[in-house]
Short mmCIF file of C-alpha atoms in Angstrom, two decimals:
data_model
loop_
_atom_site.label_atom_id
_atom_site.label_comp_id
_atom_site.label_asym_id
_atom_site.label_seq_id
_atom_site.Cartn_x
_atom_site.Cartn_y
_atom_site.Cartn_z
CA MET U 1 0.00 0.00 0.00
CA THR U 2 1.02 3.57 -0.60
CA ILE U 3 0.42 5.74 2.45
CA GLY U 4 0.40 9.52 2.43
CA ILE U 5 1.64 11.16 5.62
CA LEU U 6 -0.12 14.45 6.34
CA GLY U 7 1.53 15.89 9.41
CA GLY U 8 0.46 18.86 11.41
CA SER U 9 -0.38 20.42 14.73
CA PHE U 10 -4.10 20.08 13.97
CA ASN U 11 -4.81 22.83 16.49
CA PRO U 12 -7.70 22.24 15.74
CA VAL U 13 -8.25 19.83 12.86
CA HIS U 14 -10.68 21.43 10.38
CA ILE U 15 -12.60 20.64 7.21
CA GLY U 16 -9.73 21.78 5.01
CA HIS U 17 -7.48 19.08 6.48
CA LEU U 18 -10.08 16.38 5.90
CA MET U 19 -11.03 17.59 2.41
CA LEU U 20 -7.39 17.40 1.40
CA ALA U 21 -6.79 13.99 2.98
CA SER U 22 -9.95 12.55 1.45
CA TYR U 23 -9.17 14.01 -1.97
CA LEU U 24 -5.63 12.59 -1.98
CA GLN U 25 -6.83 9.19 -0.82
CA GLN U 26 -9.61 9.00 -3.40
CA PHE U 27 -8.07 10.82 -6.37
CA GLY U 28 -4.34 11.11 -5.64
CA GLY U 29 -3.22 7.51 -6.00
CA LEU U 30 -2.88 6.84 -2.27
CA ASP U 31 -4.37 3.83 -0.56
CA GLU U 32 -4.56 5.65 2.76
CA VAL U 33 -3.70 9.00 4.31
CA TRP U 34 -2.43 9.03 7.87
CA LEU U 35 -3.01 12.30 9.70
CA THR U 36 0.11 12.45 11.85
CA LEU U 37 -0.11 14.62 14.94
CA SER U 38 2.98 16.69 15.62
CA PRO U 39 3.53 17.64 19.25
CA LEU U 40 5.92 20.48 18.38
CA ASN U 41 6.87 21.69 14.92
CA PRO U 42 10.59 22.64 15.00
CA LEU U 43 9.83 25.61 12.75
CA LYS U 44 7.08 26.85 15.09
CA VAL U 45 8.91 26.55 18.42
CA GLY U 46 7.68 29.17 20.88
CA SER U 47 3.98 29.02 20.02
CA ASP U 48 1.90 29.24 23.19
CA GLU U 49 -1.43 28.50 21.49
CA LEU U 50 -0.93 24.74 21.33
CA ILE U 51 -3.43 22.82 23.43
CA PRO U 52 -2.36 19.48 24.99
CA ASP U 53 -1.38 16.67 22.62
CA LEU U 54 -4.03 14.24 23.83
CA MET U 55 -6.84 16.75 23.26
CA ARG U 56 -5.67 17.39 19.70
CA LEU U 57 -5.37 13.63 19.21
CA LYS U 58 -8.94 13.16 20.46
CA MET U 59 -10.20 15.77 17.97
CA LEU U 60 -8.40 13.92 15.15
CA GLU U 61 -10.01 10.66 16.24
CA ILE U 62 -13.45 12.31 16.34
CA ALA U 63 -12.85 13.90 12.94
CA THR U 64 -11.78 10.74 11.14
CA GLY U 65 -14.17 8.40 12.94
CA LYS U 66 -14.57 5.27 10.87
CA THR U 67 -13.71 6.98 7.57
CA LYS U 68 -12.25 4.41 5.20
CA GLY U 69 -8.78 5.37 4.02
CA LEU U 70 -8.13 8.08 6.64
CA ASN U 71 -6.29 7.12 9.80
CA VAL U 72 -4.68 8.86 12.75
CA CYS U 73 -1.00 8.33 13.51
CA ASP U 74 0.19 9.28 16.99
CA TYR U 75 3.78 8.03 16.74
CA GLU U 76 5.31 11.50 17.01
CA LEU U 77 3.84 11.88 20.50
CA THR U 78 6.38 9.30 21.70
CA MET U 79 9.35 11.04 20.07
CA PRO U 80 11.66 13.61 21.65
CA LYS U 81 10.56 17.21 21.04
CA PRO U 82 10.84 18.81 18.63
CA SER U 83 9.98 15.95 16.28
CA TYR U 84 11.47 15.69 12.84
CA THR U 85 9.58 14.35 9.83
CA ILE U 86 12.53 12.31 8.57
CA ASN U 87 12.60 10.35 11.84
CA THR U 88 8.88 9.67 11.62
CA LEU U 89 9.12 8.47 8.03
CA ARG U 90 12.09 6.21 8.81
CA TYR U 91 10.29 4.70 11.79
CA LEU U 92 7.11 4.05 9.82
CA ALA U 93 9.06 2.51 6.91
CA LYS U 94 10.84 0.18 9.32
CA ARG U 95 7.68 -0.74 11.23
CA TYR U 96 5.60 -1.26 8.07
CA PRO U 97 8.09 -2.57 5.49
CA ARG U 98 5.36 -3.61 3.04
CA HIS U 99 4.07 -0.04 2.74
CA THR U 100 5.47 2.86 0.76
CA PHE U 101 5.27 6.24 2.48
CA LYS U 102 5.04 9.66 0.83
CA LEU U 103 5.07 12.99 2.62
CA ILE U 104 2.20 15.40 1.92
CA ILE U 105 2.97 19.12 2.29
CA GLY U 106 1.42 22.39 1.23
CA SER U 107 2.99 24.73 -1.28
CA ASP U 108 3.72 27.09 1.65
CA ASN U 109 5.93 24.44 3.26
CA TRP U 110 7.52 23.59 -0.10
CA LYS U 111 8.89 27.16 -0.18
CA ILE U 112 10.83 26.47 3.05
CA PHE U 113 11.39 22.74 2.53
CA ASN U 114 15.17 23.26 2.36
CA GLN U 115 15.00 24.23 6.07
CA TRP U 116 13.62 20.82 7.04
CA LYS U 117 15.99 18.36 8.66
CA ASP U 118 17.40 15.94 6.03
CA HIS U 119 15.05 17.27 3.36
CA GLU U 120 17.16 15.65 0.63
CA LYS U 121 16.69 12.23 2.25
CA ILE U 122 12.93 12.81 2.51
CA LEU U 123 12.90 13.45 -1.25
CA SER U 124 15.14 10.57 -2.23
CA ASP U 125 13.86 7.92 0.19
CA PHE U 126 10.14 8.75 0.37
CA GLY U 127 9.02 11.44 -2.03
CA VAL U 128 6.78 14.44 -1.56
CA ILE U 129 3.28 15.29 -2.68
CA ILE U 130 2.66 19.04 -2.83
CA TYR U 131 -0.84 20.49 -2.66
CA PRO U 132 -1.75 24.13 -3.39
CA ARG U 133 -2.12 26.74 -0.65
CA PRO U 134 -3.60 30.19 -1.27
CA GLY U 135 -0.87 32.74 -1.96
CA TYR U 136 1.88 30.15 -2.55
CA PRO U 137 2.15 29.18 -6.21
CA VAL U 138 4.17 26.00 -6.68
CA GLY U 139 6.05 26.99 -9.81
CA ILE U 140 8.19 24.57 -11.78
CA ILE U 141 9.53 21.56 -9.87
CA TYR U 142 12.92 20.21 -10.94
CA GLU U 143 13.37 17.60 -8.21
CA ASP U 144 12.70 13.92 -8.77
CA ASN U 145 10.21 12.10 -6.58
CA VAL U 146 7.93 15.16 -6.23
CA ASP U 147 4.30 15.16 -7.33
CA VAL U 148 2.13 18.26 -7.49
CA VAL U 149 -1.59 17.66 -7.10
CA ASN U 150 -4.33 20.06 -8.03
CA ALA U 151 -6.33 19.38 -4.87
CA PRO U 152 -9.23 21.68 -4.02
CA MET U 153 -8.23 24.55 -1.74
CA ALA U 154 -10.11 25.59 1.38
CA ASP U 155 -8.96 28.97 2.60
CA VAL U 156 -9.47 28.17 6.26
CA SER U 157 -6.80 27.89 8.92
CA SER U 158 -6.54 26.69 12.48
CA THR U 159 -5.39 30.19 13.49
CA PHE U 160 -8.59 31.71 12.05
CA LEU U 161 -10.68 29.09 13.86
CA ARG U 162 -8.97 29.63 17.22
CA LYS U 163 -9.57 33.39 17.00
CA ALA U 164 -13.19 32.95 15.90
CA ILE U 165 -13.91 30.45 18.69
CA ALA U 166 -12.36 32.81 21.26
CA LYS U 167 -14.79 35.51 20.02
CA GLY U 168 -17.75 33.15 20.55
CA LYS U 169 -18.42 32.48 16.86
CA ASP U 170 -20.21 29.32 15.75
CA MET U 171 -17.57 27.34 13.84
CA ASN U 172 -19.60 24.16 13.54
CA TYR U 173 -19.53 24.19 9.71
CA PHE U 174 -15.76 24.79 9.62
CA LEU U 175 -14.93 21.76 11.77
CA PRO U 176 -15.58 18.04 11.25
CA THR U 177 -18.73 16.65 12.85
CA GLY U 178 -18.31 16.37 16.61
CA VAL U 179 -15.15 18.48 16.89
CA PHE U 180 -16.87 21.79 17.70
CA GLU U 181 -18.91 20.06 20.40
CA TYR U 182 -15.69 18.64 21.89
CA ILE U 183 -14.10 22.10 21.85
CA LYS U 184 -17.09 23.65 23.64
CA GLU U 185 -17.38 20.82 26.18
CA ASN U 186 -13.72 21.21 27.10
CA ASN U 187 -13.60 25.02 26.96
CA LEU U 188 -10.81 24.99 24.40
CA TYR U 189 -9.54 28.10 22.59
CA GLY U 190 -11.57 30.36 24.86
CA ALA U 191 -14.91 28.74 23.93
#
């Protein structure tokens, strides 16, 4: 099987994340997409808006439910912080030797991909799937083992959602079924 790894803070997970994952699984040549929770992005160190790992994990589990082809991967929660994508990919490849893993990133992250730890090894050993992000055109790709997909874009972000929730806005239609209720029940993001 070919597995796409879509990593992120998912703070909170929103419909844009799931639209992308579902699109790539159904139309992007992937058997499954694993939404991989990152406890601390090395390029975002210092953010104080991150809620506890287990609460973000619970929201991912609620969001994916029993959706065929979308799974939650919590391996990075056991790794030293900050976690590095190359270490996650190597671990998964070793643990699941019959699977092929590809990293999924947005065009915004592609622009800074050379700052990622061992980015050349990610390209050569696993490959990258790039999806469009508003304001970040992909341009021409010269690297091998890189696929650009024309996935639908949802111009919604976790930052926008956190701010809206803190202002008391109803974000039910921006979040997967059950996630907004979980946020309200647990008084997350100032709800």
